Amino acid sequence: MPITLDRLPFDVVFRIAYFLGVEDLCCLGATCKHFSLIIAGEPICRQAVERFATFTLEATDARRNRRQYFRAFRRLFERRTGFATLQPSSCGVLAPASDFIYLKGMLCYIQGLDIRLLDIHKSSDFETVLSIPRLLQEADLEFDGAFTRVTLLNYSEAVLSILVEDDRDTHGWLVILRMDHVQMPITRRVDSSYRIFVANDSRYLYAATHSEIGSHGHHEWVVRGLSLSTEPALAEENGVQLRNLVGGDIGSNVAFTIHNGYFYALSNVTSFELEEIDYTSFYTCMRFPVDQPSQEHLSVVDDIYRRQHSEGAINDSWTDLALQVCEQTNALFIVEARREYLGNTSAHQRTYYIQPVPFNTTISDEDSPYYPTWLSSTLPTASSSTVARHPANDVYIPLLTAVDKPRYAQPRSRPPRETHPEYCEPPSSAPSAGGVPEFLLWQTKFRTYSLATSTFVDIVEDDDSDGGGGTKPCLRLRGAGRRLGSPLDEEGRLRQPEGGGLETDRTMGGSEERFVYGRVRMWPPRRGEVKGKEKAGEQEEEVTLPYGRVVKAVADERSLVYSIESAGGSGGEKIVLVNFDPGIRIGKQVGGRRLVEQASGGATKGKDRVPGGESVGNGLMWREEAQYVRLVEHT
């Protein structure tokens, strides 16, 4: 009798599952009832969660609650699938607010004279409310409603940072409050709050402002910090000036973060002045230990390969720059979106570029997580070749003068994992082929990319039917994801790495990988599309995103939060939550999805459970999830 896959001993299946990611295991479980039961077992779920989602909230909760890895595995897959297919679990207005920040699952917003804090990731039953006048009184600051402005800056590790400014004064005050300690607020005078950025870990807090003047006469970033564990000991004169870090727009040409005990700064611009003759573009990345903020401990890498200028022009209005952390390895990655006119033609396309920062950003010990092939290669900087002024025999060499500062490095091929194009087809035919229109910059209110799901998501302003034959404006989500494809080629042979494009014998890590790209999707569907499905016998509830002028938007790997202002601004701002994590239970369930109820005073939390339970005896839980994998594979 031939030995089929379902007849293999459990130990062999367990070993095979060791090399399968979360999505691949779900595909295996969707094949039959036998594998559905095996994949739902705690040993395999634990192995998958700890190996491929080590630094996720699901893994942390599973370690805290023993024998809960199946629940973590299911939540992880549903969350990633929901994000990749633009199928939110909940959507609606949370609360009216005048300002908000959303960081690491904590929503902080100002409502009237109160600061409210709600833990979205933990589906908190209550809000922490801080009175602004009382908080400023404890900080020995004057509060005058007519002149005092309070801005939320950061919340992390139970530390809240706000900026207090008075229109009658030229400086402001940074107020820091530890929510897990009963102590007086920490106040620091801020002489300049121009483009201020604040980040902290459990021990130190740092504030960066674009306020120092460099020797070249241009503004530069300066970073100052203080200790949160003891009496503040880092004096202002110990600030670190990020010399020659070009760029002043956070999220567009500079990015900052604190990760694993280091403060990181990144820029995609290399010169304060326009270089008329230039060849290669580089990233500049700097970091210093948060417990040693000094110029001596500042590490600088200014030759991280970015692109060749000969590849084509860039529309800088669409450029987004961020530093994101990998859920599997805890490594820090550069994520940049560029709309390029490749080949200097009129056709343009947006592409996301992903590559690790040139530092060891993970925890180096014996228990460090496994690095998959498609994330483990080190980033080759231009130093691995040679940075020169110009290529040999270039026609522009006679035009160069002593004041010109061109830079050139040999072109480097990018592995597939480092590039995510908006369309897998040519840009000219992609919209008509996919049936999803493109949107102009003024119609695109927010853009983000999720490294955890390899998915880009936009908030766009579109038109929808008003039910009376006319149209009305509406907000919709637009995005697409991708997944790792088969390692076999068309002839069934294992793909081999290719050359890296440099004058070396080294192969390019990850060049053998291929990705399957999903089609561009829109959510929620137009009213006509919903009625068409109802006529075909499919029941689908009509859901719309609350419409208004988008004032601010923030997203993480689980949720998207944005604030809207009604027409004319008479109704104030409202916070809207679009959640992709089924484990976040806020509001009540409507039509198989959870819809957040509008609250007059603050956010509410529903008590109902997600139906369906956790029984997999009939394998039904895998069918809907498997449809995405199969659908994308044939797209």
XYZ file of C-alpha atoms in Angstrom:
635
model
C 0.000 0.000 0.000
C 1.495 3.373 -0.951
C 2.213 5.768 1.897
C 0.207 8.963 1.435
C 0.687 12.186 3.346
C -2.237 11.535 5.676
C -0.787 8.128 6.625
C 2.503 9.508 7.889
C 3.211 9.148 11.627
C 2.505 12.202 13.757
C 6.218 12.705 14.489
C 6.928 13.021 10.771
C 4.016 15.424 10.246
C 5.199 17.430 13.245
C 8.652 17.706 11.696
C 7.206 18.799 8.356
C 5.050 21.376 10.115
C 8.216 22.779 11.688
C 9.102 24.349 8.335
C 5.602 25.631 7.515
C 4.464 29.128 8.366
C 1.093 30.070 9.814
C -0.599 30.525 6.434
C 0.853 27.281 5.024
C -0.328 25.332 8.057
C -3.830 26.676 7.540
C -3.713 25.495 3.928
C -2.656 22.053 5.120
C -5.489 22.008 7.646
C -7.948 22.944 4.898
C -7.193 19.831 2.854
C -9.129 17.342 4.997
C -10.617 16.663 8.410
C -7.580 14.580 9.439
C -5.099 17.420 9.034
C -7.589 19.924 10.406
C -7.547 18.029 13.699
C -3.758 17.668 13.699
C -3.056 21.321 12.939
C -5.480 22.380 15.678
C -3.411 20.529 18.284
C -1.478 22.498 20.878
C 2.000 21.109 19.950
C 1.898 22.265 16.332
C 0.173 25.561 17.168
C 2.755 26.300 19.819
C 5.572 25.477 17.432
C 4.163 27.771 14.726
C 3.417 30.693 17.047
C 6.783 30.587 18.812
C 8.715 30.112 15.597
C 6.991 32.514 13.214
C 5.277 35.028 15.521
C 7.653 35.220 18.463
C 7.198 38.914 19.233
C 3.435 39.226 18.758
C 0.708 39.924 21.270
C -0.729 36.490 20.502
C 2.507 34.750 21.520
C 2.777 36.816 24.711
C -0.784 35.976 25.742
C -0.253 32.287 24.967
C 2.856 32.152 27.173
C 0.952 33.824 29.977
C -2.019 31.464 29.626
C -0.762 27.907 29.350
C -2.268 25.644 26.673
C -3.775 28.565 24.762
C -1.636 28.318 21.640
C -4.459 27.161 19.394
C -6.425 30.283 20.268
C -3.334 32.418 19.610
C -2.724 30.611 16.315
C -6.288 31.159 15.146
C -6.333 34.809 16.186
C -2.992 35.415 14.465
C -4.148 33.932 11.192
C -7.536 35.677 11.204
C -5.902 39.002 11.982
C -3.347 38.704 9.198
C -5.897 37.426 6.706
C -8.339 40.190 7.589
C -5.675 42.841 7.037
C -4.447 41.308 3.770
C -7.962 40.998 2.330
C -9.351 44.269 3.773
C -12.004 42.488 5.834
C -12.221 44.375 9.156
C -13.688 42.771 12.256
C -15.084 46.053 13.566
C -15.626 49.558 12.305
C -17.315 52.654 13.659
C -17.081 55.873 15.645
C -15.430 55.557 19.051
C -15.753 59.004 20.564
C -15.599 62.739 19.835
C -12.166 64.243 20.443
C -10.047 67.264 19.612
C -6.745 65.351 19.359
C -5.535 61.768 19.633
C -2.531 59.457 19.384
C -2.585 55.704 18.851
C 0.567 53.804 19.774
C 1.083 50.125 20.644
C -2.633 49.565 21.002
C -3.240 52.444 23.408
C -5.629 55.147 22.265
C -5.109 58.498 23.997
C -7.434 61.345 23.123
C -8.489 64.739 24.418
C -12.167 65.255 25.089
C -13.077 68.608 26.559
C -10.707 69.212 29.499
C -9.871 65.520 29.940
C -7.260 63.167 28.540
C -8.727 59.696 28.086
C -6.725 56.488 27.656
C -8.257 53.287 26.268
C -6.348 50.043 25.665
C -7.672 48.865 22.302
C -5.513 45.735 22.047
C -6.733 44.423 25.384
C -10.363 45.437 24.744
C -10.363 47.331 28.010
C -13.657 47.675 29.892
C -12.755 51.106 31.227
C -10.915 54.293 30.349
C -8.325 56.119 32.400
C -9.346 59.770 32.629
C -6.922 62.583 33.476
C -8.070 66.115 34.186
C -5.901 68.540 32.227
C -6.270 71.477 34.677
C -5.408 69.232 37.634
C -2.474 67.650 35.794
C -1.003 71.064 34.967
C -1.602 72.209 38.518
C 0.436 69.281 39.834
C 3.132 70.157 37.317
C 3.196 73.769 38.587
C 2.049 75.111 35.242
C -0.597 77.727 34.640
C -3.730 76.712 32.762
C -5.731 79.279 30.851
C -8.307 77.844 28.493
C -8.052 80.825 26.177
C -4.267 80.666 25.670
C -3.090 77.202 26.767
C -2.697 74.509 24.093
C -2.145 70.849 25.003
C -0.807 68.420 22.399
C -0.495 64.659 22.865
C 2.976 63.450 21.877
C 3.582 59.850 22.893
C 2.407 56.944 25.015
C 4.590 53.886 25.588
C 5.488 51.656 28.526
C 2.776 53.359 30.614
C 4.431 56.766 30.130
C 2.353 59.644 28.749
C 4.037 62.686 27.181
C 2.265 65.915 26.329
C 3.352 69.340 25.122
C 1.932 72.401 26.897
C 2.231 75.732 25.095
C 1.021 79.208 25.950
C 0.306 81.664 23.170
C 1.652 84.446 25.379
C 5.087 82.809 25.704
C 7.765 81.738 23.227
C 8.624 78.396 24.817
C 6.661 75.346 25.864
C 6.756 72.622 28.480
C 7.158 68.890 28.081
C 5.072 67.116 30.718
C 5.749 63.412 31.396
C 3.488 61.307 33.582
C 4.110 57.690 34.587
C 0.750 55.962 34.745
C 2.078 52.955 36.685
C 3.697 55.028 39.446
C 2.220 57.418 41.975
C 4.530 60.369 41.486
C 4.487 63.983 40.437
C 4.650 64.743 36.709
C 8.080 65.469 35.255
C 8.324 68.808 33.476
C 11.023 70.039 31.111
C 11.189 73.374 29.384
C 11.211 73.192 25.582
C 12.720 76.253 23.942
C 11.677 75.040 20.504
C 8.916 72.568 19.708
C 9.390 72.809 15.950
C 8.619 69.356 14.485
C 9.005 67.755 17.883
C 9.170 63.963 18.157
C 9.047 62.027 21.448
C 9.782 58.339 22.079
C 10.588 56.330 25.168
C 11.166 52.870 26.560
C 10.773 51.744 30.167
C 13.930 53.592 31.302
C 14.535 56.660 29.166
C 12.588 59.260 27.211
C 13.976 61.236 24.291
C 12.658 64.292 22.479
C 13.949 65.347 19.056
C 13.427 68.816 17.586
C 14.486 70.270 14.256
C 15.922 73.369 15.901
C 19.736 73.367 15.833
C 21.756 75.204 13.174
C 24.623 73.248 11.671
C 27.901 74.564 10.368
C 26.412 74.574 6.855
C 23.676 77.011 7.952
C 20.761 74.552 7.744
C 18.558 73.240 10.532
C 19.524 69.909 12.079
C 17.916 67.537 14.546
C 18.970 67.537 18.174
C 17.922 64.781 20.579
C 17.720 65.290 24.345
C 16.722 62.719 26.909
C 15.977 62.088 30.545
C 15.845 59.071 32.824
C 12.460 57.729 33.895
C 13.679 55.253 36.488
C 15.425 57.754 38.783
C 15.616 61.503 39.232
C 16.250 62.907 35.724
C 19.997 62.855 35.225
C 20.539 63.562 31.521
C 21.079 67.297 31.283
C 20.043 69.319 28.272
C 23.623 70.073 27.377
C 24.133 66.345 26.792
C 21.847 66.449 23.781
C 23.012 64.617 20.680
C 23.057 66.666 17.492
C 22.418 64.489 14.438
C 24.886 66.205 12.168
C 24.298 65.885 8.437
C 21.005 64.043 8.907
C 19.156 65.749 6.067
C 15.379 66.113 6.057
C 12.762 67.650 8.284
C 9.469 65.909 7.416
C 8.822 62.991 9.762
C 7.265 60.134 7.848
C 8.380 61.458 4.487
C 12.166 61.876 4.517
C 13.112 61.154 8.156
C 12.012 58.583 10.723
C 12.830 57.961 14.395
C 12.259 55.175 16.887
C 13.628 53.534 20.030
C 14.291 49.816 19.715
C 16.175 47.376 21.943
C 17.963 50.069 23.930
C 18.968 52.275 20.989
C 17.620 55.487 19.526
C 17.464 55.240 15.725
C 17.300 58.033 13.146
C 16.862 57.461 9.417
C 16.904 59.747 6.377
C 16.458 59.114 2.657
C 18.040 62.441 1.644
C 21.801 62.905 1.404
C 22.339 66.601 0.691
C 20.945 69.921 1.876
C 21.608 71.427 -1.523
C 20.360 70.210 -4.883
C 23.069 68.299 -6.747
C 22.570 68.846 -10.435
C 24.852 65.925 -11.253
C 24.400 62.889 -9.039
C 24.232 59.158 -9.630
C 23.261 57.113 -6.574
C 20.910 57.748 -3.682
C 21.649 56.423 -0.193
C 19.962 56.132 3.171
C 21.631 57.562 6.257
C 21.020 55.726 9.515
C 22.244 56.799 12.960
C 21.869 55.294 16.393
C 23.166 55.672 19.945
C 22.507 53.773 23.196
C 19.718 55.356 25.205
C 21.843 55.101 28.363
C 24.841 56.823 26.686
C 23.584 59.836 24.727
C 26.739 61.443 23.375
C 28.415 62.252 20.090
C 31.121 59.695 20.886
C 28.597 56.843 21.020
C 26.724 57.948 17.905
C 27.106 55.369 15.108
C 26.546 56.595 11.564
C 26.117 54.636 8.322
C 25.620 56.997 5.388
C 26.050 54.639 2.432
C 23.049 52.317 2.645
C 22.165 51.642 -0.958
C 18.782 53.104 -1.975
C 18.528 53.508 -5.756
C 20.153 54.812 -8.921
C 18.911 58.174 -10.143
C 18.951 56.751 -13.656
C 16.063 54.446 -12.691
C 13.672 57.364 -13.167
C 12.154 60.407 -11.510
C 10.287 60.266 -8.170
C 7.130 62.093 -7.153
C 8.194 63.077 -3.640
C 4.619 63.900 -2.625
C 3.933 60.156 -2.452
C 7.092 59.218 -0.546
C 6.579 57.572 2.867
C 9.385 56.495 5.186
C 9.120 54.415 8.360
C 11.001 52.052 10.645
C 9.053 48.878 11.429
C 9.763 45.836 13.589
C 9.439 42.285 12.292
C 6.979 40.198 14.316
C 9.079 37.073 13.838
C 12.642 38.216 14.453
C 12.297 41.562 16.261
C 14.615 43.005 13.611
C 14.223 46.623 12.538
C 13.409 47.290 8.885
C 13.389 50.307 6.596
C 10.042 50.604 4.809
C 9.767 53.240 2.093
C 7.061 53.948 -0.489
C 8.052 55.678 -3.714
C 5.991 56.623 -6.752
C 8.487 56.363 -9.595
C 8.508 57.078 -13.293
C 10.647 54.056 -14.078
C 12.725 54.397 -17.196
C 11.894 58.131 -17.271
C 8.606 57.414 -19.037
C 5.173 58.913 -18.399
C 3.972 55.681 -16.764
C 4.347 55.691 -12.994
C 3.839 53.153 -10.245
C 4.061 53.111 -6.473
C 6.420 50.533 -4.990
C 7.249 49.672 -1.395
C 10.880 48.923 -0.622
C 11.820 46.896 2.460
C 15.314 46.229 3.797
C 16.895 45.761 7.244
C 18.839 48.527 8.927
C 22.615 47.996 8.858
C 22.881 47.281 12.579
C 22.236 44.208 14.658
C 18.807 45.144 15.980
C 17.794 41.814 17.543
C 18.505 40.362 20.960
C 21.671 38.318 20.537
C 21.533 35.304 22.809
C 21.128 31.545 22.530
C 17.350 31.868 22.539
C 17.216 34.333 19.674
C 14.451 33.514 17.186
C 14.902 31.596 13.970
C 15.590 33.703 10.887
C 13.791 32.514 7.759
C 15.609 32.671 4.466
C 13.567 35.575 3.194
C 14.380 37.781 6.230
C 17.822 36.684 7.338
C 20.271 38.109 4.821
C 22.342 41.068 5.935
C 21.953 44.337 4.127
C 24.889 45.040 1.804
C 25.850 48.677 2.077
C 27.591 50.465 -0.692
C 30.823 50.051 1.272
C 30.864 46.426 0.173
C 31.699 47.794 -3.266
C 33.098 51.326 -3.521
C 31.535 54.767 -3.232
C 33.081 57.017 -5.853
C 32.386 60.473 -7.242
C 31.247 59.176 -10.603
C 31.245 56.076 -12.797
C 34.083 55.532 -15.208
C 33.862 57.239 -18.607
C 30.690 59.157 -17.729
C 29.793 61.935 -20.157
C 29.178 64.440 -17.331
C 32.669 64.165 -15.820
C 33.996 67.289 -17.613
C 31.160 69.334 -16.085
C 31.996 68.477 -12.470
C 33.606 71.167 -10.346
C 35.218 71.201 -6.911
C 31.976 72.306 -5.227
C 29.945 69.422 -6.674
C 29.471 66.414 -4.418
C 28.155 63.552 -6.542
C 28.235 59.982 -5.226
C 28.190 56.759 -7.148
C 27.965 53.097 -6.234
C 27.522 50.112 -8.494
C 23.883 49.161 -9.160
C 22.582 46.451 -6.866
C 19.888 43.969 -7.754
C 17.035 43.770 -5.274
C 15.660 40.395 -4.184
C 11.878 40.017 -4.594
C 11.268 40.321 -0.859
C 12.653 43.886 -0.865
C 10.192 45.223 -3.462
C 6.398 45.235 -3.306
C 4.843 46.933 -6.356
C 1.334 48.297 -6.156
C 0.357 46.232 -9.186
C 1.919 43.004 -10.345
C 0.872 43.912 -13.918
C 2.147 46.971 -15.822
C 0.727 50.187 -14.335
C -1.037 51.135 -17.580
C -3.156 47.990 -17.643
C -3.463 47.202 -13.958
C -6.450 49.437 -13.085
C -8.566 48.181 -15.936
C -7.537 44.597 -15.332
C -8.255 44.670 -11.640
C -11.375 46.808 -11.891
C -10.098 49.146 -9.142
C -9.434 52.762 -10.149
C -6.388 54.751 -9.175
C -6.774 57.792 -6.955
C -5.026 61.135 -7.078
C -2.970 62.489 -4.217
C -5.734 64.781 -2.962
C -8.112 61.798 -2.898
C -5.684 59.649 -0.905
C -6.053 60.757 2.710
C -3.726 58.240 4.364
C -1.156 55.650 3.311
C 0.421 52.854 5.338
C 2.239 49.551 4.903
C 2.068 46.559 7.228
C 5.321 44.615 7.351
C 3.589 41.831 9.296
C 1.161 41.070 6.465
C 3.039 42.526 3.470
C 0.014 44.682 2.724
C -0.432 48.328 1.822
C -3.634 50.127 2.840
C -4.879 53.576 1.804
C -7.813 55.680 2.930
C -9.287 57.198 -0.222
C -12.195 59.512 -0.952
C -14.541 57.930 -3.458
C -18.086 58.368 -4.765
C -21.003 56.117 -3.924
C -24.690 55.967 -4.756
C -26.969 57.987 -2.509
C -29.907 55.660 -3.137
C -31.768 58.208 -5.241
C -29.907 57.991 -8.521
C -27.199 60.462 -7.519
C -23.785 60.139 -5.910
C -22.269 61.234 -2.644
C -18.684 61.266 -1.350
C -17.521 58.454 0.918
C -14.348 57.066 2.468
C -13.090 53.620 1.526
C -10.060 51.453 2.190
C -7.887 50.451 -0.733
C -5.071 47.945 -0.560
C -3.493 44.655 -1.563
C -1.230 42.050 -0.001
C 1.152 39.354 -1.070
C 2.426 36.033 0.224
C 5.470 33.854 -0.349
C 4.979 31.517 -3.305
C 6.215 28.028 -4.039
C 9.993 27.396 -3.951
C 9.650 25.223 -7.089
C 9.895 26.541 -10.618
C 7.575 25.703 -13.507
C 9.394 22.406 -14.094
C 9.099 21.329 -10.459
C 12.741 21.966 -9.571
C 13.957 23.909 -6.555
C 14.872 27.474 -7.452
C 18.497 28.476 -6.897
C 19.849 31.871 -5.763
C 20.954 34.275 -8.458
C 23.877 36.687 -8.635
C 23.752 39.957 -6.731
C 24.604 42.235 -9.627
C 27.979 43.316 -8.194
C 31.414 42.294 -9.391
C 31.640 39.403 -6.929
C 30.959 35.696 -6.954
C 28.436 36.007 -4.124
C 24.851 35.018 -4.746
C 22.040 37.307 -3.724
C 20.165 35.995 -0.693
C 16.460 35.546 -1.338
C 16.748 35.882 -5.127
C 15.226 32.429 -5.540
C 11.988 33.442 -3.805
C 8.776 34.280 -5.606
C 5.698 36.055 -4.282
C 2.038 35.717 -5.158
C 0.338 39.111 -5.312
C -3.302 39.629 -4.472
C -5.516 41.932 -6.467
C -6.166 45.477 -5.286
C -9.311 45.515 -3.156
C -11.710 48.173 -1.937
C -13.729 48.154 1.294
C -16.520 48.718 2.037
C -18.107 47.760 -1.289
C -20.249 50.256 -3.134
C -23.958 50.167 -2.506
C -24.586 48.774 -5.995
C -22.138 45.913 -5.399
C -23.932 44.939 -2.182
C -27.320 44.928 -3.904
C -25.881 42.815 -6.716
C -24.760 40.175 -4.231
C -28.160 40.221 -2.554
C -29.811 39.502 -5.892
C -27.428 36.592 -6.390
C -28.561 35.111 -3.083
C -25.593 36.250 -0.958
C -26.489 38.027 2.248
C -24.161 40.918 3.004
C -24.897 43.784 5.329
C -24.347 47.293 4.024
C -21.532 48.968 5.952
C -20.072 52.417 5.357
C -17.126 54.243 6.853
C -18.081 57.464 8.674
C -17.403 60.287 6.243
C -15.717 63.612 6.881
C -12.481 65.469 6.318
C -9.693 63.199 7.533
C -7.668 65.191 10.050
C -5.277 62.536 11.291
C -4.749 58.792 10.829
C -2.540 56.144 12.460
C -2.263 52.402 11.817
C -0.514 49.395 13.299
C -0.600 45.675 12.486
C -4.101 45.284 13.980
C -6.113 48.447 13.591
C -6.465 51.712 11.755
C -7.588 54.779 13.683
C -8.416 58.116 12.107
C -10.248 61.288 13.053
C -12.741 63.088 10.850
C -14.216 66.555 10.890
C -17.724 67.101 9.619
C -18.457 69.550 6.822
C -17.852 73.092 7.995
C -16.212 71.866 11.200
C -19.347 72.547 13.224
C -19.646 69.034 14.620
C -16.073 68.775 15.915
C -13.794 65.794 15.350
C -14.683 62.142 15.835
C -12.379 59.156 16.221
C -13.079 56.194 13.934
C -11.713 52.691 14.552
C -11.245 50.124 11.767
C -10.112 46.915 13.439
C -8.819 43.730 11.782
C -8.135 41.698 14.937
C -11.051 39.428 15.978
C -9.560 39.263 19.464
C -10.353 42.961 19.988
C -13.959 42.920 21.122
C -15.308 46.423 21.180
C -18.963 46.995 20.346
C -21.502 44.434 19.168
C -21.500 42.020 16.281
C -23.474 42.801 13.145
C -23.751 40.457 10.176
C -20.743 38.330 11.061
C -18.595 41.380 11.758
C -18.336 43.586 14.796
C -19.648 47.150 14.558
C -18.591 49.743 17.112
C -21.435 51.647 18.712
C -21.169 55.404 18.788
C -20.676 56.663 22.328
C -21.582 60.148 23.465
C -19.036 60.343 26.252
C -16.406 57.809 25.288
C -15.703 54.426 23.803
C -17.822 51.418 24.740
C -17.091 47.733 24.844
C -19.495 44.955 23.984
C -19.902 41.845 26.096
C -20.860 39.395 23.370
C -18.547 36.672 22.108
C -17.504 35.828 18.615
C -19.770 32.950 17.552
C -18.515 29.674 16.208
C -16.533 28.490 19.227
C -13.269 26.626 18.707
C -14.487 23.234 17.554
C -12.741 21.982 14.443
C -14.168 18.510 14.372
C -15.788 19.099 10.986
C -12.975 21.265 9.636
C -15.341 24.156 8.891
C -13.125 26.774 10.487
C -10.573 26.339 7.720
C -12.784 26.729 4.679
C -13.275 30.494 4.652
C -9.656 31.160 5.565
C -8.377 28.857 2.816
C -10.385 30.712 0.196
C -8.030 33.686 0.426
C -4.948 31.571 -0.194
C -6.485 29.810 -3.169
C -7.979 32.986 -4.570
C -4.681 34.863 -4.470
C -2.838 31.938 -6.007
C -5.040 32.109 -9.094
C -5.113 35.918 -9.300
